[in-house]
CSV table of C-alpha atoms in Angstrom, one decimal:
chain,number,residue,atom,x,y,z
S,1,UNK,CA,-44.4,-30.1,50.8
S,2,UNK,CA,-43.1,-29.3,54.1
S,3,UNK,CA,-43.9,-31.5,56.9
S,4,UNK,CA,-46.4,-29.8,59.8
S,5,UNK,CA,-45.8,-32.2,62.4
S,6,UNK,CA,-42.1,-32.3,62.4
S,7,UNK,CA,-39.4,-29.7,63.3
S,8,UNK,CA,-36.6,-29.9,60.6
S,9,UNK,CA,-33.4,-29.4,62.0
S,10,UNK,CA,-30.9,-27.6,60.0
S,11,UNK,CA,-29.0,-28.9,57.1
S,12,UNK,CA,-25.6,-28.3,58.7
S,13,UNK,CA,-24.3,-28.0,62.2
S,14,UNK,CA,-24.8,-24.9,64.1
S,15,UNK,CA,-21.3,-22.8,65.2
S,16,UNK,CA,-21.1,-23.3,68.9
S,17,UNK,CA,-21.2,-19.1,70.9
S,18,UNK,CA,-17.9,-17.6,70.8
S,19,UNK,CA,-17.0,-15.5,74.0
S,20,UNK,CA,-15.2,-12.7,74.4
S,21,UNK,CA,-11.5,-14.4,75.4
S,22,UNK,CA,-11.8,-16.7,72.6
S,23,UNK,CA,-12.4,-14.2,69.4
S,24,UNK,CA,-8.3,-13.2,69.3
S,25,UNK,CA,-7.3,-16.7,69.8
S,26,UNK,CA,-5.6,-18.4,67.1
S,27,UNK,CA,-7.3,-21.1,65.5
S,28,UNK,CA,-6.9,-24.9,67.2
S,29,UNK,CA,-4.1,-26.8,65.9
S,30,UNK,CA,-4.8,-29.9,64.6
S,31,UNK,CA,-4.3,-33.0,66.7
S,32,UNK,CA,-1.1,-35.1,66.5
S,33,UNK,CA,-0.3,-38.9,67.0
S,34,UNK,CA,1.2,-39.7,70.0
S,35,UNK,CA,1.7,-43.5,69.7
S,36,UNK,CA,4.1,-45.3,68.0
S,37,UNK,CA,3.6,-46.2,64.2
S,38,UNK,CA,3.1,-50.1,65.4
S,39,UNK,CA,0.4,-49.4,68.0
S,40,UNK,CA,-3.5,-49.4,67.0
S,41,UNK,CA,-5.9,-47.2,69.6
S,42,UNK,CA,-7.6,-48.5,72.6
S,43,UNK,CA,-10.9,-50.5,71.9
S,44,UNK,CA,-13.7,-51.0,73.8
S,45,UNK,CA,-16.5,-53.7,72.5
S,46,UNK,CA,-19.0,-55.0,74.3
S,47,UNK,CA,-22.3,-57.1,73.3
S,48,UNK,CA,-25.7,-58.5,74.4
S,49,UNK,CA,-26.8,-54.8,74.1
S,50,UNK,CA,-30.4,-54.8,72.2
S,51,UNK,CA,-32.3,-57.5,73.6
S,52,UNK,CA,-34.6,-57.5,71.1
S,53,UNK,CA,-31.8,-58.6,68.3
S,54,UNK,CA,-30.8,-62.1,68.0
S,55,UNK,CA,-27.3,-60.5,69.0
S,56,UNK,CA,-25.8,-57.2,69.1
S,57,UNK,CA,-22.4,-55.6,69.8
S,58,UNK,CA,-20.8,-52.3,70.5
S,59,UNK,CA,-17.5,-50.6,69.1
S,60,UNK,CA,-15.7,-47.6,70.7
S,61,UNK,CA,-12.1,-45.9,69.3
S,62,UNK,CA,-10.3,-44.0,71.7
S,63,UNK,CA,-10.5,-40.1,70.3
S,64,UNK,CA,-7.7,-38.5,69.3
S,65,UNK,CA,-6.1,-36.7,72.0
S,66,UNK,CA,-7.0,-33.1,72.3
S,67,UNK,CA,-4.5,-30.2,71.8
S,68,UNK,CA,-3.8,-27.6,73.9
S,69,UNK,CA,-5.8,-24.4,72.8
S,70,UNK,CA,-8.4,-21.6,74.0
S,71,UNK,CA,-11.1,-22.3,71.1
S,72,UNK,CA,-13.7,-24.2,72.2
S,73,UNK,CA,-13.8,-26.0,69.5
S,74,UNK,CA,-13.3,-29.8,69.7
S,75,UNK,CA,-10.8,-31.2,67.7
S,76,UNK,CA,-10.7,-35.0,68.4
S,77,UNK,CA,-12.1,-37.7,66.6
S,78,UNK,CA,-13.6,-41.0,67.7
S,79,UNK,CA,-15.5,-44.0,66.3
S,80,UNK,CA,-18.5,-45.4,67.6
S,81,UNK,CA,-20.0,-48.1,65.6
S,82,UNK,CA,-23.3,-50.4,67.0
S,83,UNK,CA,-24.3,-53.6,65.2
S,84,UNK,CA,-27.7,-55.8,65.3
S,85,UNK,CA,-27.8,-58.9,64.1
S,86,UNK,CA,-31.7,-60.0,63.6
S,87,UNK,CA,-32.2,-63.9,62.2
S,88,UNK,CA,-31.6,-66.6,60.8
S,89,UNK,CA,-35.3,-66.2,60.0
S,90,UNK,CA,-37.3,-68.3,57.1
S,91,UNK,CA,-37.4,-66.5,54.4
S,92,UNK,CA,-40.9,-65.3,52.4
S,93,UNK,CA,-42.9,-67.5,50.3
S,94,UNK,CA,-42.3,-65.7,47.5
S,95,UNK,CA,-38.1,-65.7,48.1
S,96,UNK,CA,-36.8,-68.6,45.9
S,97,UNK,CA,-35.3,-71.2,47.4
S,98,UNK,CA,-31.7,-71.2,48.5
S,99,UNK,CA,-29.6,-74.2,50.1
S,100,UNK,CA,-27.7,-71.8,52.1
S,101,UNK,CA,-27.8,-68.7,53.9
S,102,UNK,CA,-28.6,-65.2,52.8
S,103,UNK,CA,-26.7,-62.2,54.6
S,104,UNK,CA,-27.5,-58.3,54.0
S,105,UNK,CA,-25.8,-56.1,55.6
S,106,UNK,CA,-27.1,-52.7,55.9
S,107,UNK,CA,-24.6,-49.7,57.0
S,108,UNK,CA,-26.4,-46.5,57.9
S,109,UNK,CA,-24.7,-43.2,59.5
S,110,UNK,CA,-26.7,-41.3,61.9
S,111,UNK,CA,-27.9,-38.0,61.2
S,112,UNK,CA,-25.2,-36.1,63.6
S,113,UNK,CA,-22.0,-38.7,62.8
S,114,UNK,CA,-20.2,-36.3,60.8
S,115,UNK,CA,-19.4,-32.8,60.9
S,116,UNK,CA,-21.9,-32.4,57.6
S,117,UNK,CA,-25.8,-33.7,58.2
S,118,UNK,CA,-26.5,-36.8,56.5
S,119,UNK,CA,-29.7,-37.4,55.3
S,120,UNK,CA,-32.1,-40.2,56.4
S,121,UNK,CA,-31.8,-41.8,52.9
S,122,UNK,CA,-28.9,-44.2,52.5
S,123,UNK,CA,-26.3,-42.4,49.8
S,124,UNK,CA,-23.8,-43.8,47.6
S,125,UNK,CA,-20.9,-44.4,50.3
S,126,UNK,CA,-23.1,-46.6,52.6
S,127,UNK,CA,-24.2,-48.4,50.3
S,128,UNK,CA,-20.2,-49.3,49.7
S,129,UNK,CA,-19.5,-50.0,53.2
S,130,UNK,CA,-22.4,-52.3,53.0
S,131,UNK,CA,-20.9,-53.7,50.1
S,132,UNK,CA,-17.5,-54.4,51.9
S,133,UNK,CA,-19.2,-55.6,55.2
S,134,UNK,CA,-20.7,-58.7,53.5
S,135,UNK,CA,-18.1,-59.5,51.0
S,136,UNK,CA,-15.9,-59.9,54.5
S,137,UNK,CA,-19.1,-61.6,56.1
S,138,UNK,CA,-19.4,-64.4,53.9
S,139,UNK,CA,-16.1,-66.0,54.0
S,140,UNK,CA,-17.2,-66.4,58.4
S,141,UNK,CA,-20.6,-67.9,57.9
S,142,UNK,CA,-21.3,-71.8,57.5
S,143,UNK,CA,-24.2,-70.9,55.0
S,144,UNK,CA,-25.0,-74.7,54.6
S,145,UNK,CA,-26.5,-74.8,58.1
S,146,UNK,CA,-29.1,-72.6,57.4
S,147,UNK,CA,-30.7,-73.0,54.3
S,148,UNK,CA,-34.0,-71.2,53.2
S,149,UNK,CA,-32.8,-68.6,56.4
S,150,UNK,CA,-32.3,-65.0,56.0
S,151,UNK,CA,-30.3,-63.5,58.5
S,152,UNK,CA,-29.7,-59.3,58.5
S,153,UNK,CA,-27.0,-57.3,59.7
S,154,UNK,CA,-27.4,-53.5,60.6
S,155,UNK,CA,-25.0,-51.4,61.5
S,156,UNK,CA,-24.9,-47.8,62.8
S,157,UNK,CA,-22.4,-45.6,62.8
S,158,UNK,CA,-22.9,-43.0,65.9
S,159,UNK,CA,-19.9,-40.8,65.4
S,160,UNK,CA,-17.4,-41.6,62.0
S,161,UNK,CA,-13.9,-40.1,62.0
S,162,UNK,CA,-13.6,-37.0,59.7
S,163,UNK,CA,-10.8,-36.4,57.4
S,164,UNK,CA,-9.7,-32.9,59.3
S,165,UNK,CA,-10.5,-31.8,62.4
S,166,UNK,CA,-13.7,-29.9,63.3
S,167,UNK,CA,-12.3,-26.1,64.1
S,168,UNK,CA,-11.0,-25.9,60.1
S,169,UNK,CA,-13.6,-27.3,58.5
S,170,UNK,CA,-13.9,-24.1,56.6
S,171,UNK,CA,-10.1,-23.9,55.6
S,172,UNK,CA,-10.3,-24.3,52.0
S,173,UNK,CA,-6.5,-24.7,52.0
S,174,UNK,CA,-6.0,-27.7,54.3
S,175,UNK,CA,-8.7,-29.1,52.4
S,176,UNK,CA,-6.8,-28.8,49.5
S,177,UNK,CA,-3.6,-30.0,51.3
S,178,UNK,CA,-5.2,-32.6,53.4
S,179,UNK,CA,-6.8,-34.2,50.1
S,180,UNK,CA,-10.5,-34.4,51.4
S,181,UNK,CA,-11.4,-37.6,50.0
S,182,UNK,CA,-13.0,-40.2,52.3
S,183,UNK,CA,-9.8,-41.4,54.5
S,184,UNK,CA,-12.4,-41.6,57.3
S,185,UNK,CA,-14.3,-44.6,55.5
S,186,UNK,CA,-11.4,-46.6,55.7
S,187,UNK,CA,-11.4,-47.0,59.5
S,188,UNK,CA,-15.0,-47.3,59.8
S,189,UNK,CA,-14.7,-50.2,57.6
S,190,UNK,CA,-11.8,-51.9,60.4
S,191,UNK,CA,-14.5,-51.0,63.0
S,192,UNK,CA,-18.0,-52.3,61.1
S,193,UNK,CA,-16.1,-55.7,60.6
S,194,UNK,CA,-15.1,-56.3,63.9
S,195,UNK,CA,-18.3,-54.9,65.5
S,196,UNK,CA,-20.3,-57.1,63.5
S,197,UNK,CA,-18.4,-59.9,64.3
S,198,UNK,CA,-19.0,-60.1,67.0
S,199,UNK,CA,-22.8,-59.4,66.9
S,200,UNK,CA,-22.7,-62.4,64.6
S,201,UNK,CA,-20.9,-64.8,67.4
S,202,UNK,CA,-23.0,-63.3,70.0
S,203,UNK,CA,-26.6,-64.3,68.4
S,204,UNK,CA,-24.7,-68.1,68.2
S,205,UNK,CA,-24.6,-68.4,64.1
S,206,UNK,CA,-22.1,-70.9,63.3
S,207,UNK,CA,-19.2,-69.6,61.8
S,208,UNK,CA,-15.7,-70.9,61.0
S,209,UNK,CA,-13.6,-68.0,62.4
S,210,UNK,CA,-14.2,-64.6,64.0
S,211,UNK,CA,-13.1,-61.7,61.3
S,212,UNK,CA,-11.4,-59.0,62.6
S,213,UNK,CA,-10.9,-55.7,60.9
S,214,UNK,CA,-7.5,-54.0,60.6
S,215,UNK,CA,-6.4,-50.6,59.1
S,216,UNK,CA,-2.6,-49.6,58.0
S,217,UNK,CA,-1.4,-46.5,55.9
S,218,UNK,CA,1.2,-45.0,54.6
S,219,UNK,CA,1.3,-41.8,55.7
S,220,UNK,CA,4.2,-38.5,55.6
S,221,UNK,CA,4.5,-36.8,59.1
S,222,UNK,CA,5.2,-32.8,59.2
S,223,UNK,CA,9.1,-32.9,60.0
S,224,UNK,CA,10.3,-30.9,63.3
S,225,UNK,CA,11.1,-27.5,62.1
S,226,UNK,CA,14.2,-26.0,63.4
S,227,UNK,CA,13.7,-22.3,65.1
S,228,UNK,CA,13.9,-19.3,62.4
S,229,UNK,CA,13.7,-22.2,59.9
S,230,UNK,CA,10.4,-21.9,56.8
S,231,UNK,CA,7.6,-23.7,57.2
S,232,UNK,CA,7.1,-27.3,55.7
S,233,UNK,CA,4.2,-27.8,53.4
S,234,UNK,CA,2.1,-31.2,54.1
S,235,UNK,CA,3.7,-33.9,52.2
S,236,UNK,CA,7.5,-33.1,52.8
S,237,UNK,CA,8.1,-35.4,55.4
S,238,UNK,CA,9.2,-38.8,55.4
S,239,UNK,CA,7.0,-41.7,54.8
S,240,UNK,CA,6.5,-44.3,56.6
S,241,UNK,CA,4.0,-47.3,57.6
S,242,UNK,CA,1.5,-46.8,60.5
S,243,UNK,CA,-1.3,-48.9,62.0
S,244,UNK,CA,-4.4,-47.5,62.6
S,245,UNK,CA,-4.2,-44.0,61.2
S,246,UNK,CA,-6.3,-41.3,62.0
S,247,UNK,CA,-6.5,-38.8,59.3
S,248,UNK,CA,-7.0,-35.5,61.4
S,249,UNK,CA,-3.7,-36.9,62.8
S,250,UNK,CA,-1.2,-37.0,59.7
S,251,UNK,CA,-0.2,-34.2,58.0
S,252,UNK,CA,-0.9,-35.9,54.6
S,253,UNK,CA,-1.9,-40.3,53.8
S,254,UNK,CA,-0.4,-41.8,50.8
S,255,UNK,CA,-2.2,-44.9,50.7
S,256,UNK,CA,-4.8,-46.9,53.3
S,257,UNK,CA,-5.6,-50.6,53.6
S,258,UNK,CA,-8.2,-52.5,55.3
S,259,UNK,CA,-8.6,-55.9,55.2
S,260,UNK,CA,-10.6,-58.6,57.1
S,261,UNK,CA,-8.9,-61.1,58.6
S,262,UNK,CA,-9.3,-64.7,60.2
S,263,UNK,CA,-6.8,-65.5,61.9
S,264,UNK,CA,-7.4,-69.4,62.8
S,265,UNK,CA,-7.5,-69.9,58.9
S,266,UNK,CA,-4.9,-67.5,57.9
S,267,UNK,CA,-7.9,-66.4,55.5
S,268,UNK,CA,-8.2,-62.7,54.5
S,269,UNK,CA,-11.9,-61.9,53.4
S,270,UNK,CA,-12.0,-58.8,52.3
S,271,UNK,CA,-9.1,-56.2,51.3
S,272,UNK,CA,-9.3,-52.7,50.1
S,273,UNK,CA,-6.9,-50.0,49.3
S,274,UNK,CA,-7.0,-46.2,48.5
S,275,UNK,CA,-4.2,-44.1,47.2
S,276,UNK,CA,-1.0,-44.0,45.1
S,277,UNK,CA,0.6,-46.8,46.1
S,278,UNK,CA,3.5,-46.2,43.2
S,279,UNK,CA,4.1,-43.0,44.5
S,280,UNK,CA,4.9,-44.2,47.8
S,281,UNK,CA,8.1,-46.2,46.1
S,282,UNK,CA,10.0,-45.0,49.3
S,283,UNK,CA,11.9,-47.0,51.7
S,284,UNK,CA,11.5,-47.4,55.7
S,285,UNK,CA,14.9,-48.6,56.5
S,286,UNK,CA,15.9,-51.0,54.9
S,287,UNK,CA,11.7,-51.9,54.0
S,288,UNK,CA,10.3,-51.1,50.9
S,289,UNK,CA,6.8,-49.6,50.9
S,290,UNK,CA,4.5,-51.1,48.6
S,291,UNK,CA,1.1,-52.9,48.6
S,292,UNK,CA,2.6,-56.8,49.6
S,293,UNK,CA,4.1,-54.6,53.1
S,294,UNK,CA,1.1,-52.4,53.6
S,295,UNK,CA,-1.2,-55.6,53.7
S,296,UNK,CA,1.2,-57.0,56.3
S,297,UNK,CA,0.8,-54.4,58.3
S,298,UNK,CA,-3.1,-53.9,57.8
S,299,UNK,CA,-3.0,-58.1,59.0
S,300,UNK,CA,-0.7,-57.1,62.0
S,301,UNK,CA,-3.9,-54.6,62.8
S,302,UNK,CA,-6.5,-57.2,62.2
S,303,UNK,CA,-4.8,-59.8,64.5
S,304,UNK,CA,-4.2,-56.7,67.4
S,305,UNK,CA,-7.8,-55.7,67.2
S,306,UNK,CA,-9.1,-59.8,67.3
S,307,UNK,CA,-7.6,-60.0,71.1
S,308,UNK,CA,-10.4,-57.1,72.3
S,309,UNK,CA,-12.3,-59.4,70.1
S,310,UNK,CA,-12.1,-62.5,71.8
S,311,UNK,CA,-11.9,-60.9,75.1
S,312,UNK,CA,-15.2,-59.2,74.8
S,313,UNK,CA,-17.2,-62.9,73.8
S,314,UNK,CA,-15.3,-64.5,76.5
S,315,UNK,CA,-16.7,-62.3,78.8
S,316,UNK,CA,-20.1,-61.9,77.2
S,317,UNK,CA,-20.2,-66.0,77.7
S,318,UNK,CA,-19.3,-66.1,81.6
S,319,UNK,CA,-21.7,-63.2,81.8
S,320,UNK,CA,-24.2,-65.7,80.6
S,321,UNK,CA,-23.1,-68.4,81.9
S,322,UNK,CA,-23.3,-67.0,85.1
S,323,UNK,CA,-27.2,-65.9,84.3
S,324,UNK,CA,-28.4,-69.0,83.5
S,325,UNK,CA,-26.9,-70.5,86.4
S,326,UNK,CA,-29.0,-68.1,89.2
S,327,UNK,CA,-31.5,-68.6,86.5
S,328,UNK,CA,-31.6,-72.6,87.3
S,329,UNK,CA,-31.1,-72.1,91.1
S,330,UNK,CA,-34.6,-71.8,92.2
S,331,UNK,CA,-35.5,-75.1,90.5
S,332,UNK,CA,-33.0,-77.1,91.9
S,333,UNK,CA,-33.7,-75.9,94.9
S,334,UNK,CA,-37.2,-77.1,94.9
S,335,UNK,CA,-36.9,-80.3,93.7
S,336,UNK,CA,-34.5,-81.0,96.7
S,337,UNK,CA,-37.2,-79.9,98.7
S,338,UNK,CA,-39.9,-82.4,96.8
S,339,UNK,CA,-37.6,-85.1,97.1
């Protein structure tokens, strides 16, 4: 039964008007990477965002940079990734009890994050993020602190990266070619780890480290075709190891990693690959590319993205620091007058 009182948007995303000047155009070219294979994308985090949350924290990508084309279309892809941390709380009476801490993590992508509507209802995927955001959670918390305590951790993803860009989303050939199977999950994994991080260290849990997330793939790029010569199909490049891949970006991925990593400890809490690792038995020089380098390189991500990290709680501490301080001024300023 249809609902009266609410006006249902439409299952997929509406095509944007196409002017006159733009129906001849040939379609938008898909975006290429511009930085070098050992360079991870600009991040911006920031917390104490929802004061209603015991902390909270914000996660930003830098999107892909745009080609030049007359479609309107936009072909860039971004992250943006918001965290809540609510607790520790008692738990209910009829909870059994537990001498340490219980964490749930709940992972939710809104509505309009991808290029497909998601539904309101949770589906298998997020419930696997979920999955991989406490298992890297766990190894961070002191649970022994807080026992009978619940604490929750819900994330939100805002925009997710796509596997192809938006103006060939109909192309069932590149979807063949591109291999359409969830590369995007892989660096909203990186980004939900790190984000909630540092929700976590913002609502003052203890903790033994900060986890930070990191992404590396193996990727093959489109060789530069000489003029007059055939086209390349995706695939027939060479490969090589990049950090923090963007799928719309590569002409074709291997293999992914993402791992969660604490630093201090030299710990890695959570790891998890997709691909053919054994056919990427290539070599990078004089490196051979299999699953001991690619997690080297995913750590090498981890410990890039942990300096935004720390940078954003150092500054979310002066911030309140600094508070508290013109907070307490008034006070003191009356009791020198008492006295």
């Amino acid at each position: 039964m249809a609902d009266r009182r609410r006006i249902n948007p439409p299952l997929r995303p509406t095509a944007a008007p196409i002017f006159t000047h733009s129906v001849n155009a040939p379609p938008p070219e898909p975006p290429h990477r511009t930085r070098p294979a050992d360079q991870i994308r600009k991040i911006f985090l920031q917390t104490g965002l929802t004061p209603s949350a015991s902390g909270s924290a914000y996660l930003e990508l830098e999107p892909s940079p745009r080609t030049a084309s007359d479609s309107l279309l936009n072909t860039s892809s971004s992250l943006k990734i918001t965290c809540t941390v609510h607790g520790p709380r008692p738990l209910p009476r009829a909870v059994p009890f537990s001498p340490h801490l219980l964490l749930s993590a709940n992972v939710k992508f809104a509505p309009f994050a991808s290029q497909e509507r998601r539904g309101y209802i949770r589906d298998a995927s997020e419930r696997d993020l979920a999955v991989h955001v406490e298992t890297a959670l766990r190894g961070l918390l002191i649970s022994e602190r807080w026992p009978k305590s619940g604490v929750d951790v819900v994330i939100t993803v805002l925009e997710g990266e796509d596997d192809r860009p938006l103006g060939l989303v109909g192309d069932d050939t590149l979807k063949e070619e591109r291999g359409l199977s969830g590369w995007g999950m892989m660096s909203v994994l990186s980004g939900c780890i790190t984000v909630a991080s540092a929700a976590i260290a913002d609502a003052g849990i203890d903790c033994v480290d900060l986890v930070s997330g990191g992404v590396a793939g193996i990727v093959r790029q489109r060789e530069a075709l000489a003029s007059g010569a055939p086209e390349q199909k995706d695939g027939d490049g060479e490969a090589q190891i990049v950090l923090d891949p963007c799928p719309s970006e590569h002409a074709s991925l291997v293999a992914v990693c993402v791992v969660g990593y604490l630093q201090s400890r030299d710990e890695i809490t959570e790891i998890w690959t997709r691909g053919d690792l054994g056919g990427a038995s290539a070599e990078q020089g004089t490196e051979r590319l299999n699953l001991e380098v690619l997690v080297d390189r995913a750590v090498e991500a981890a410990v890039s993205s942990r300096a935004v990290l720390e940078q954003a709680l150092r500054d979310s501490v002066e911030f309140k620091s600094q508070k508290q301080a013109l907070a307490e001024a008034p006070g003191r300023s009356k009791r020198k007058e008492s006295g």
